[in-house]
Amino acid sequence: MSFQRRAAVLAVLGGVAAFAACADSIGTPSIEDDLDASTTTRTDAARRDSSAADGSDTPLDAELPDAGKKDTGTVKDSAALDSNTPDVTVVSDAAPVVDAGVLEAGPPSTTLVINEVDYDQPAPEGGAADDVAEFVEILNKSSSPVALTGYEVRFYNGSNASTVQTPYLTVPLSGTIAVGQYLVIRATGLAVDGAAMTIDFAAAKNNIQNGGNDSITIVNGATIVDTLTYGTAAGPPPNPALVEGSVPTATDSNTVVGSLVRSPDGTDTNSGNTDWKFSLNPTPGAANAL
């Protein structure tokens, strides 16, 4: 080999060696993720578990419903979300019992009292035994006039237990009764003191029951203002709500003229047997006299 040819071969071999050295310093080529500066995070589409978040985990499970007791927490408002109280009304077990309308006995009256009653009269000689002079007298014993709107006088038949709570006659009151004034519910035509207020019974006679444990009661709504249970004939026990203490032993008469009266006039101690007497001198519309 000539000297020039040998020199050329050596030059080629030297270039190859230099190239190899350069490649060693560069290292193994790599591929970039992308050309921007952000990093993309890949989220596992399955439930998280102990394996890598590479999208190849077990698919989401269809979980079973809660088998425990239902929650007892706050009930969600059924309307649009707001700051109002949930649409739930809680009824307390301790709520008061509502009065169903049964009359209840009260303390002695300081306003209106049933003051005199004549429910039985003797028959005229040879005549029919009809009661044509019946009356109920009411007295305002208070220190103020009383407006009577809403007040009623109720009449109860005590001879039949099934009707004890049901009045057979109700007389509404009206107007205003002055201090110390009397109001008389009367048979039509009965003479009454001129200063008294009057209301006529609808029927001309036999308006008031004569049997045992009958009652006459002044009420204002469901409140008993005053009451009288009278008569001693055998029969069902009287309604206790319509008795002041005990039933008076005094009774009206169908053999002599007379009436049942509070004595002294207007007295109400809440003891029927103490307060009521039989008088031979009926005084409808005026102070009682024995």
PDB file of C-alpha atoms in Angstrom:
ATOM      1  CA  MET A   1       0.000   0.000   0.000  1.00  0.00           C
ATOM      2  CA  SER A   2       1.344   3.370  -0.882  1.00  0.00           C
ATOM      3  CA  PHE A   3       2.029   5.923   1.757  1.00  0.00           C
ATOM      4  CA  GLN A   4      -0.831   8.243   0.580  1.00  0.00           C
ATOM      5  CA  ARG A   5      -3.427   5.464   0.598  1.00  0.00           C
ATOM      6  CA  ARG A   6      -2.419   4.331   4.069  1.00  0.00           C
ATOM      7  CA  ALA A   7      -2.735   7.866   5.369  1.00  0.00           C
ATOM      8  CA  ALA A   8      -6.281   8.162   3.979  1.00  0.00           C
ATOM      9  CA  VAL A   9      -7.408   4.937   5.690  1.00  0.00           C
ATOM     10  CA  LEU A  10      -6.069   6.133   9.029  1.00  0.00           C
ATOM     11  CA  ALA A  11      -7.921   9.420   8.656  1.00  0.00           C
ATOM     12  CA  VAL A  12     -11.222   7.620   8.116  1.00  0.00           C
ATOM     13  CA  LEU A  13     -10.713   5.381  11.156  1.00  0.00           C
ATOM     14  CA  GLY A  14      -9.958   8.427  13.289  1.00  0.00           C
ATOM     15  CA  GLY A  15     -13.244  10.103  12.317  1.00  0.00           C
ATOM     16  CA  VAL A  16     -15.221   7.002  13.236  1.00  0.00           C
ATOM     17  CA  ALA A  17     -13.623   6.899  16.669  1.00  0.00           C
ATOM     18  CA  ALA A  18     -14.377  10.559  17.281  1.00  0.00           C
ATOM     19  CA  PHE A  19     -18.050  10.070  16.362  1.00  0.00           C
ATOM     20  CA  ALA A  20     -18.380   7.120  18.776  1.00  0.00           C
ATOM     21  CA  ALA A  21     -16.942   9.174  21.619  1.00  0.00           C
ATOM     22  CA  CYS A  22     -19.473  11.939  20.972  1.00  0.00           C
ATOM     23  CA  ALA A  23     -22.389   9.466  20.990  1.00  0.00           C
ATOM     24  CA  ASP A  24     -21.334   8.100  24.383  1.00  0.00           C
ATOM     25  CA  SER A  25     -21.507  11.598  25.898  1.00  0.00           C
ATOM     26  CA  ILE A  26     -25.008  12.314  24.515  1.00  0.00           C
ATOM     27  CA  GLY A  27     -26.692   9.111  25.933  1.00  0.00           C
ATOM     28  CA  THR A  28     -29.801   7.239  24.777  1.00  0.00           C
ATOM     29  CA  PRO A  29     -32.306   9.398  22.873  1.00  0.00           C
ATOM     30  CA  SER A  30     -35.759   9.899  24.523  1.00  0.00           C
ATOM     31  CA  ILE A  31     -39.207  11.059  23.374  1.00  0.00           C
ATOM     32  CA  GLU A  32     -40.718  14.151  25.056  1.00  0.00           C
ATOM     33  CA  ASP A  33     -44.290  13.851  26.527  1.00  0.00           C
ATOM     34  CA  ASP A  34     -45.387  16.968  24.664  1.00  0.00           C
ATOM     35  CA  LEU A  35     -44.026  20.268  23.571  1.00  0.00           C
ATOM     36  CA  ASP A  36     -45.730  22.550  26.144  1.00  0.00           C
ATOM     37  CA  ALA A  37     -44.793  23.225  29.747  1.00  0.00           C
ATOM     38  CA  SER A  38     -47.969  21.735  31.368  1.00  0.00           C
ATOM     39  CA  THR A  39     -48.392  18.313  32.879  1.00  0.00           C
ATOM     40  CA  THR A  40     -51.462  16.141  32.182  1.00  0.00           C
ATOM     41  CA  THR A  41     -52.712  14.035  35.068  1.00  0.00           C
ATOM     42  CA  ARG A  42     -54.597  10.919  34.129  1.00  0.00           C
ATOM     43  CA  THR A  43     -57.427  10.087  36.530  1.00  0.00           C
ATOM     44  CA  ASP A  44     -58.426   6.495  37.087  1.00  0.00           C
ATOM     45  CA  ALA A  45     -61.991   6.000  35.783  1.00  0.00           C
ATOM     46  CA  ALA A  46     -62.666   3.178  38.221  1.00  0.00           C
ATOM     47  CA  ARG A  47     -63.046   3.115  42.019  1.00  0.00           C
ATOM     48  CA  ARG A  48     -59.877   3.911  43.877  1.00  0.00           C
ATOM     49  CA  ASP A  49     -58.162   0.826  45.090  1.00  0.00           C
ATOM     50  CA  SER A  50     -54.682  -0.344  45.954  1.00  0.00           C
ATOM     51  CA  SER A  51     -53.535  -0.504  42.337  1.00  0.00           C
ATOM     52  CA  ALA A  52     -52.115   2.279  40.175  1.00  0.00           C
ATOM     53  CA  ALA A  53     -54.371   4.979  38.782  1.00  0.00           C
ATOM     54  CA  ASP A  54     -53.870   3.836  35.210  1.00  0.00           C
ATOM     55  CA  GLY A  55     -57.514   3.394  34.121  1.00  0.00           C
ATOM     56  CA  SER A  56     -57.319  -0.386  34.231  1.00  0.00           C
ATOM     57  CA  ASP A  57     -58.773  -0.948  37.719  1.00  0.00           C
ATOM     58  CA  THR A  58     -61.965  -2.793  38.560  1.00  0.00           C
ATOM     59  CA  PRO A  59     -65.082  -0.961  37.281  1.00  0.00           C
ATOM     60  CA  LEU A  60     -67.340   0.901  39.756  1.00  0.00           C
ATOM     61  CA  ASP A  61     -69.452  -1.416  41.909  1.00  0.00           C
ATOM     62  CA  ALA A  62     -73.263  -1.170  42.238  1.00  0.00           C
ATOM     63  CA  GLU A  63     -73.420  -0.809  46.012  1.00  0.00           C
ATOM     64  CA  LEU A  64     -76.314  -2.287  48.041  1.00  0.00           C
ATOM     65  CA  PRO A  65     -78.792   0.068  49.763  1.00  0.00           C
ATOM     66  CA  ASP A  66     -78.281   0.821  53.440  1.00  0.00           C
ATOM     67  CA  ALA A  67     -79.990  -1.987  55.357  1.00  0.00           C
ATOM     68  CA  GLY A  68     -80.000  -0.099  58.651  1.00  0.00           C
ATOM     69  CA  LYS A  69     -82.740   1.996  60.282  1.00  0.00           C
ATOM     70  CA  LYS A  70     -83.846   5.136  58.520  1.00  0.00           C
ATOM     71  CA  ASP A  71     -82.220   8.351  59.596  1.00  0.00           C
ATOM     72  CA  THR A  72     -84.149  10.375  62.169  1.00  0.00           C
ATOM     73  CA  GLY A  73     -82.506  13.697  61.435  1.00  0.00           C
ATOM     74  CA  THR A  74     -83.960  16.903  60.050  1.00  0.00           C
ATOM     75  CA  VAL A  75     -86.562  16.549  57.320  1.00  0.00           C
ATOM     76  CA  LYS A  76     -85.552  18.425  54.174  1.00  0.00           C
ATOM     77  CA  ASP A  77     -87.705  21.298  53.046  1.00  0.00           C
ATOM     78  CA  SER A  78     -89.809  20.175  50.089  1.00  0.00           C
ATOM     79  CA  ALA A  79     -89.716  23.637  48.511  1.00  0.00           C
ATOM     80  CA  ALA A  80     -86.862  25.458  46.844  1.00  0.00           C
ATOM     81  CA  LEU A  81     -83.718  25.759  48.934  1.00  0.00           C
ATOM     82  CA  ASP A  82     -83.994  28.703  51.267  1.00  0.00           C
ATOM     83  CA  SER A  83     -83.375  29.643  54.871  1.00  0.00           C
ATOM     84  CA  ASN A  84     -86.888  28.849  56.051  1.00  0.00           C
ATOM     85  CA  THR A  85     -87.915  26.212  58.552  1.00  0.00           C
ATOM     86  CA  PRO A  86     -88.677  22.777  56.998  1.00  0.00           C
ATOM     87  CA  ASP A  87     -92.323  22.242  56.038  1.00  0.00           C
ATOM     88  CA  VAL A  88     -93.010  19.871  58.925  1.00  0.00           C
ATOM     89  CA  THR A  89     -95.342  20.487  61.852  1.00  0.00           C
ATOM     90  CA  VAL A  90     -94.659  18.504  65.004  1.00  0.00           C
ATOM     91  CA  VAL A  91     -97.609  17.811  67.292  1.00  0.00           C
ATOM     92  CA  SER A  92     -96.678  17.492  70.929  1.00  0.00           C
ATOM     93  CA  ASP A  93     -98.020  14.601  72.958  1.00  0.00           C
ATOM     94  CA  ALA A  94     -98.431  17.099  75.751  1.00  0.00           C
ATOM     95  CA  ALA A  95    -100.861  19.312  73.812  1.00  0.00           C
ATOM     96  CA  PRO A  96    -103.839  20.449  75.864  1.00  0.00           C
ATOM     97  CA  VAL A  97    -107.105  18.560  75.550  1.00  0.00           C
ATOM     98  CA  VAL A  98    -109.699  20.574  73.678  1.00  0.00           C
ATOM     99  CA  ASP A  99    -113.028  21.064  75.427  1.00  0.00           C
ATOM    100  CA  ALA A 100    -115.633  19.108  73.460  1.00  0.00           C
ATOM    101  CA  GLY A 101    -118.434  21.345  74.680  1.00  0.00           C
ATOM    102  CA  VAL A 102    -119.526  19.483  77.849  1.00  0.00           C
ATOM    103  CA  LEU A 103    -120.630  21.993  80.482  1.00  0.00           C
ATOM    104  CA  GLU A 104    -118.519  22.187  83.612  1.00  0.00           C
ATOM    105  CA  ALA A 105    -119.522  23.428  87.052  1.00  0.00           C
ATOM    106  CA  GLY A 106    -117.938  26.710  88.133  1.00  0.00           C
ATOM    107  CA  PRO A 107    -117.600  28.887  91.247  1.00  0.00           C
ATOM    108  CA  PRO A 108    -120.509  30.901  92.711  1.00  0.00           C
ATOM    109  CA  SER A 109    -121.711  33.554  90.305  1.00  0.00           C
ATOM    110  CA  THR A 110    -120.812  37.166  91.025  1.00  0.00           C
ATOM    111  CA  THR A 111    -122.784  38.530  88.075  1.00  0.00           C
ATOM    112  CA  LEU A 112    -126.026  36.849  86.986  1.00  0.00           C
ATOM    113  CA  VAL A 113    -127.922  34.402  89.187  1.00  0.00           C
ATOM    114  CA  ILE A 114    -131.116  32.429  88.785  1.00  0.00           C
ATOM    115  CA  ASN A 115    -132.972  34.084  91.655  1.00  0.00           C
ATOM    116  CA  GLU A 116    -136.531  32.725  91.644  1.00  0.00           C
ATOM    117  CA  VAL A 117    -138.375  29.918  89.822  1.00  0.00           C
ATOM    118  CA  ASP A 118    -142.014  28.898  89.700  1.00  0.00           C
ATOM    119  CA  TYR A 119    -142.279  25.697  87.680  1.00  0.00           C
ATOM    120  CA  ASP A 120    -145.469  24.199  89.188  1.00  0.00           C
ATOM    121  CA  GLN A 121    -148.871  25.713  90.000  1.00  0.00           C
ATOM    122  CA  PRO A 122    -152.006  24.318  91.579  1.00  0.00           C
ATOM    123  CA  ALA A 123    -154.816  23.529  89.196  1.00  0.00           C
ATOM    124  CA  PRO A 124    -157.826  25.814  89.421  1.00  0.00           C
ATOM    125  CA  GLU A 125    -160.784  24.224  91.132  1.00  0.00           C
ATOM    126  CA  GLY A 126    -162.384  21.876  88.664  1.00  0.00           C
ATOM    127  CA  GLY A 127    -159.874  22.937  85.987  1.00  0.00           C
ATOM    128  CA  ALA A 128    -157.047  21.221  84.159  1.00  0.00           C
ATOM    129  CA  ALA A 129    -153.661  20.855  85.854  1.00  0.00           C
ATOM    130  CA  ASP A 130    -151.830  23.147  83.428  1.00  0.00           C
ATOM    131  CA  ASP A 131    -148.977  25.428  84.498  1.00  0.00           C
ATOM    132  CA  VAL A 132    -149.932  28.822  83.123  1.00  0.00           C
ATOM    133  CA  ALA A 133    -147.977  31.096  85.493  1.00  0.00           C
ATOM    134  CA  GLU A 134    -144.439  29.722  85.133  1.00  0.00           C
ATOM    135  CA  PHE A 135    -141.419  32.005  85.291  1.00  0.00           C
ATOM    136  CA  VAL A 136    -137.663  32.133  85.798  1.00  0.00           C
ATOM    137  CA  GLU A 137    -136.211  35.275  87.366  1.00  0.00           C
ATOM    138  CA  ILE A 138    -132.592  36.362  86.808  1.00  0.00           C
ATOM    139  CA  LEU A 139    -130.818  39.028  88.892  1.00  0.00           C
ATOM    140  CA  ASN A 140    -127.737  41.074  88.012  1.00  0.00           C
ATOM    141  CA  LYS A 141    -125.987  41.147  91.392  1.00  0.00           C
ATOM    142  CA  SER A 142    -122.749  42.629  90.047  1.00  0.00           C
ATOM    143  CA  SER A 143    -121.563  46.230  90.250  1.00  0.00           C
ATOM    144  CA  SER A 144    -121.715  46.748  86.462  1.00  0.00           C
ATOM    145  CA  PRO A 145    -124.314  46.398  83.696  1.00  0.00           C
ATOM    146  CA  VAL A 146    -124.058  43.105  81.801  1.00  0.00           C
ATOM    147  CA  ALA A 147    -124.451  42.911  78.014  1.00  0.00           C
ATOM    148  CA  LEU A 148    -126.468  39.742  77.425  1.00  0.00           C
ATOM    149  CA  THR A 149    -125.385  38.951  73.865  1.00  0.00           C
ATOM    150  CA  GLY A 150    -124.117  35.350  73.845  1.00  0.00           C
ATOM    151  CA  TYR A 151    -125.961  34.376  77.034  1.00  0.00           C
ATOM    152  CA  GLU A 152    -128.642  31.669  77.045  1.00  0.00           C
ATOM    153  CA  VAL A 153    -130.934  30.044  79.568  1.00  0.00           C
ATOM    154  CA  ARG A 154    -131.080  26.290  79.005  1.00  0.00           C
ATOM    155  CA  PHE A 155    -133.662  23.905  80.420  1.00  0.00           C
ATOM    156  CA  TYR A 156    -132.729  20.237  81.000  1.00  0.00           C
ATOM    157  CA  ASN A 157    -134.991  17.233  81.613  1.00  0.00           C
ATOM    158  CA  GLY A 158    -133.399  15.040  84.269  1.00  0.00           C
ATOM    159  CA  SER A 159    -135.920  12.189  84.099  1.00  0.00           C
ATOM    160  CA  ASN A 160    -134.116  10.453  81.236  1.00  0.00           C
ATOM    161  CA  ALA A 161    -130.354   9.908  81.430  1.00  0.00           C
ATOM    162  CA  SER A 162    -130.024  10.094  77.642  1.00  0.00           C
ATOM    163  CA  THR A 163    -131.315  13.673  77.624  1.00  0.00           C
ATOM    164  CA  VAL A 164    -129.499  15.028  80.676  1.00  0.00           C
ATOM    165  CA  GLN A 165    -126.872  16.807  78.553  1.00  0.00           C
ATOM    166  CA  THR A 166    -129.355  17.974  75.905  1.00  0.00           C
ATOM    167  CA  PRO A 167    -131.578  20.968  76.705  1.00  0.00           C
ATOM    168  CA  TYR A 168    -135.234  20.586  75.777  1.00  0.00           C
ATOM    169  CA  LEU A 169    -135.596  24.373  75.658  1.00  0.00           C
ATOM    170  CA  THR A 170    -133.103  27.191  75.069  1.00  0.00           C
ATOM    171  CA  VAL A 171    -133.942  30.880  75.504  1.00  0.00           C
ATOM    172  CA  PRO A 172    -131.369  33.342  74.076  1.00  0.00           C
ATOM    173  CA  LEU A 173    -130.903  36.566  76.033  1.00  0.00           C
ATOM    174  CA  SER A 174    -130.372  40.024  74.570  1.00  0.00           C
ATOM    175  CA  GLY A 175    -130.024  43.636  75.597  1.00  0.00           C
ATOM    176  CA  THR A 176    -128.207  44.882  78.697  1.00  0.00           C
ATOM    177  CA  ILE A 177    -129.302  44.221  82.263  1.00  0.00           C
ATOM    178  CA  ALA A 178    -128.585  47.039  84.707  1.00  0.00           C
ATOM    179  CA  VAL A 179    -127.012  46.713  88.147  1.00  0.00           C
ATOM    180  CA  GLY A 180    -129.587  45.207  90.532  1.00  0.00           C
ATOM    181  CA  GLN A 181    -132.129  44.724  87.738  1.00  0.00           C
ATOM    182  CA  TYR A 182    -134.253  41.604  87.271  1.00  0.00           C
ATOM    183  CA  LEU A 183    -135.045  39.790  84.019  1.00  0.00           C
ATOM    184  CA  VAL A 184    -138.082  37.500  83.958  1.00  0.00           C
ATOM    185  CA  ILE A 185    -138.704  34.727  81.416  1.00  0.00           C
ATOM    186  CA  ARG A 186    -142.428  34.225  81.809  1.00  0.00           C
ATOM    187  CA  ALA A 187    -145.640  32.713  80.567  1.00  0.00           C
ATOM    188  CA  THR A 188    -147.390  35.236  78.342  1.00  0.00           C
ATOM    189  CA  GLY A 189    -149.555  37.606  80.372  1.00  0.00           C
ATOM    190  CA  LEU A 190    -147.925  36.942  83.769  1.00  0.00           C
ATOM    191  CA  ALA A 191    -147.820  40.161  85.806  1.00  0.00           C
ATOM    192  CA  VAL A 192    -144.247  41.305  86.489  1.00  0.00           C
ATOM    193  CA  ASP A 193    -142.793  44.298  88.344  1.00  0.00           C
ATOM    194  CA  GLY A 194    -142.553  47.204  85.916  1.00  0.00           C
ATOM    195  CA  ALA A 195    -138.786  47.769  86.331  1.00  0.00           C
ATOM    196  CA  ALA A 196    -137.907  44.261  85.213  1.00  0.00           C
ATOM    197  CA  MET A 197    -136.870  43.126  81.744  1.00  0.00           C
ATOM    198  CA  THR A 198    -139.132  40.403  80.308  1.00  0.00           C
ATOM    199  CA  ILE A 199    -138.980  37.604  77.752  1.00  0.00           C
ATOM    200  CA  ASP A 200    -142.096  35.545  76.985  1.00  0.00           C
ATOM    201  CA  PHE A 201    -142.005  31.781  76.570  1.00  0.00           C
ATOM    202  CA  ALA A 202    -143.040  30.651  73.099  1.00  0.00           C
ATOM    203  CA  ALA A 203    -145.788  28.437  74.524  1.00  0.00           C
ATOM    204  CA  ALA A 204    -148.595  29.722  76.718  1.00  0.00           C
ATOM    205  CA  LYS A 205    -148.266  26.939  79.305  1.00  0.00           C
ATOM    206  CA  ASN A 206    -146.293  23.910  80.509  1.00  0.00           C
ATOM    207  CA  ASN A 207    -142.895  25.235  79.480  1.00  0.00           C
ATOM    208  CA  ILE A 208    -140.842  24.070  82.492  1.00  0.00           C
ATOM    209  CA  GLN A 209    -140.376  20.410  83.482  1.00  0.00           C
ATOM    210  CA  ASN A 210    -141.730  19.308  86.882  1.00  0.00           C
ATOM    211  CA  GLY A 211    -139.858  16.008  87.322  1.00  0.00           C
ATOM    212  CA  GLY A 212    -136.882  15.027  89.446  1.00  0.00           C
ATOM    213  CA  ASN A 213    -133.363  16.386  88.874  1.00  0.00           C
ATOM    214  CA  ASP A 214    -134.450  18.838  86.190  1.00  0.00           C
ATOM    215  CA  SER A 215    -132.124  21.785  85.669  1.00  0.00           C
ATOM    216  CA  ILE A 216    -132.175  25.437  84.610  1.00  0.00           C
ATOM    217  CA  THR A 217    -128.816  26.921  83.652  1.00  0.00           C
ATOM    218  CA  ILE A 218    -127.471  30.292  82.523  1.00  0.00           C
ATOM    219  CA  VAL A 219    -124.593  29.785  80.106  1.00  0.00           C
ATOM    220  CA  ASN A 220    -122.264  32.059  78.216  1.00  0.00           C
ATOM    221  CA  GLY A 221    -120.817  29.946  75.396  1.00  0.00           C
ATOM    222  CA  ALA A 222    -119.676  26.721  77.103  1.00  0.00           C
ATOM    223  CA  THR A 223    -119.328  28.382  80.522  1.00  0.00           C
ATOM    224  CA  ILE A 224    -121.926  27.891  83.230  1.00  0.00           C
ATOM    225  CA  VAL A 225    -122.733  31.236  84.840  1.00  0.00           C
ATOM    226  CA  ASP A 226    -125.316  29.877  87.285  1.00  0.00           C
ATOM    227  CA  THR A 227    -127.418  26.741  87.615  1.00  0.00           C
ATOM    228  CA  LEU A 228    -130.260  25.207  89.590  1.00  0.00           C
ATOM    229  CA  THR A 229    -131.163  21.516  89.717  1.00  0.00           C
ATOM    230  CA  TYR A 230    -134.491  20.922  91.422  1.00  0.00           C
ATOM    231  CA  GLY A 231    -137.025  18.182  92.208  1.00  0.00           C
ATOM    232  CA  THR A 232    -136.698  15.050  94.319  1.00  0.00           C
ATOM    233  CA  ALA A 233    -138.636  12.488  92.285  1.00  0.00           C
ATOM    234  CA  ALA A 234    -136.957   9.153  91.709  1.00  0.00           C
ATOM    235  CA  GLY A 235    -134.883   8.994  88.557  1.00  0.00           C
ATOM    236  CA  PRO A 236    -131.346   9.042  87.200  1.00  0.00           C
ATOM    237  CA  PRO A 237    -128.717  10.895  89.256  1.00  0.00           C
ATOM    238  CA  PRO A 238    -128.471  14.579  88.354  1.00  0.00           C
ATOM    239  CA  ASN A 239    -125.788  15.835  86.026  1.00  0.00           C
ATOM    240  CA  PRO A 240    -123.060  16.911  88.511  1.00  0.00           C
ATOM    241  CA  ALA A 241    -122.064  19.846  86.312  1.00  0.00           C
ATOM    242  CA  LEU A 242    -125.554  21.301  86.816  1.00  0.00           C
ATOM    243  CA  VAL A 243    -125.660  20.963  90.610  1.00  0.00           C
ATOM    244  CA  GLU A 244    -124.343  23.566  93.045  1.00  0.00           C
ATOM    245  CA  GLY A 245    -123.249  21.445  95.996  1.00  0.00           C
ATOM    246  CA  SER A 246    -126.423  19.402  96.432  1.00  0.00           C
ATOM    247  CA  VAL A 247    -129.957  19.415  95.051  1.00  0.00           C
ATOM    248  CA  PRO A 248    -132.256  21.552  97.241  1.00  0.00           C
ATOM    249  CA  THR A 249    -134.685  19.595  99.343  1.00  0.00           C
ATOM    250  CA  ALA A 250    -137.174  22.450  98.935  1.00  0.00           C
ATOM    251  CA  THR A 251    -139.535  22.011  95.991  1.00  0.00           C
ATOM    252  CA  ASP A 252    -142.272  23.982  94.277  1.00  0.00           C
ATOM    253  CA  SER A 253    -145.891  23.033  94.963  1.00  0.00           C
ATOM    254  CA  ASN A 254    -148.888  22.098  92.847  1.00  0.00           C
ATOM    255  CA  THR A 255    -151.267  22.405  95.773  1.00  0.00           C
ATOM    256  CA  VAL A 256    -150.497  25.932  97.010  1.00  0.00           C
ATOM    257  CA  VAL A 257    -149.245  29.064  95.267  1.00  0.00           C
ATOM    258  CA  GLY A 258    -145.537  29.512  95.787  1.00  0.00           C
ATOM    259  CA  SER A 259    -142.065  29.521  94.219  1.00  0.00           C
ATOM    260  CA  LEU A 260    -138.451  28.516  94.854  1.00  0.00           C
ATOM    261  CA  VAL A 261    -136.330  31.512  95.883  1.00  0.00           C
ATOM    262  CA  ARG A 262    -132.767  32.325  96.810  1.00  0.00           C
ATOM    263  CA  SER A 263    -132.879  33.509 100.405  1.00  0.00           C
ATOM    264  CA  PRO A 264    -131.745  36.090 101.211  1.00  0.00           C
ATOM    265  CA  ASP A 265    -132.354  37.644  97.797  1.00  0.00           C
ATOM    266  CA  GLY A 266    -129.457  36.970  95.391  1.00  0.00           C
ATOM    267  CA  THR A 267    -127.488  34.742  97.797  1.00  0.00           C
ATOM    268  CA  ASP A 268    -125.182  32.253  96.048  1.00  0.00           C
ATOM    269  CA  THR A 269    -122.862  30.184  98.254  1.00  0.00           C
ATOM    270  CA  ASN A 270    -122.634  27.358  95.695  1.00  0.00           C
ATOM    271  CA  SER A 271    -124.728  25.154  97.977  1.00  0.00           C
ATOM    272  CA  GLY A 272    -128.133  24.571  96.440  1.00  0.00           C
ATOM    273  CA  ASN A 273    -129.658  23.068  99.553  1.00  0.00           C
ATOM    274  CA  THR A 274    -128.561  26.074 101.624  1.00  0.00           C
ATOM    275  CA  ASP A 275    -129.446  28.858  99.202  1.00  0.00           C
ATOM    276  CA  TRP A 276    -132.914  27.777  98.014  1.00  0.00           C
ATOM    277  CA  LYS A 277    -136.152  27.913  99.998  1.00  0.00           C
ATOM    278  CA  PHE A 278    -139.855  27.563  99.216  1.00  0.00           C
ATOM    279  CA  SER A 279    -141.788  30.814  99.458  1.00  0.00           C
ATOM    280  CA  LEU A 280    -145.542  31.322  99.610  1.00  0.00           C
ATOM    281  CA  ASN A 281    -145.093  34.785  98.083  1.00  0.00           C
ATOM    282  CA  PRO A 282    -143.911  34.689  94.453  1.00  0.00           C
ATOM    283  CA  THR A 283    -142.401  38.048  93.428  1.00  0.00           C
ATOM    284  CA  PRO A 284    -141.457  37.920  89.720  1.00  0.00           C
ATOM    285  CA  GLY A 285    -139.309  40.952  88.907  1.00  0.00           C
ATOM    286  CA  ALA A 286    -138.821  42.051  92.536  1.00  0.00           C
ATOM    287  CA  ALA A 287    -136.786  41.098  95.623  1.00  0.00           C
ATOM    288  CA  ASN A 288    -137.570  37.692  97.119  1.00  0.00           C
ATOM    289  CA  ALA A 289    -139.692  37.332 100.235  1.00  0.00           C
ATOM    290  CA  LEU A 290    -140.394  34.267 102.363  1.00  0.00           C
TER     291      LEU A 290
END
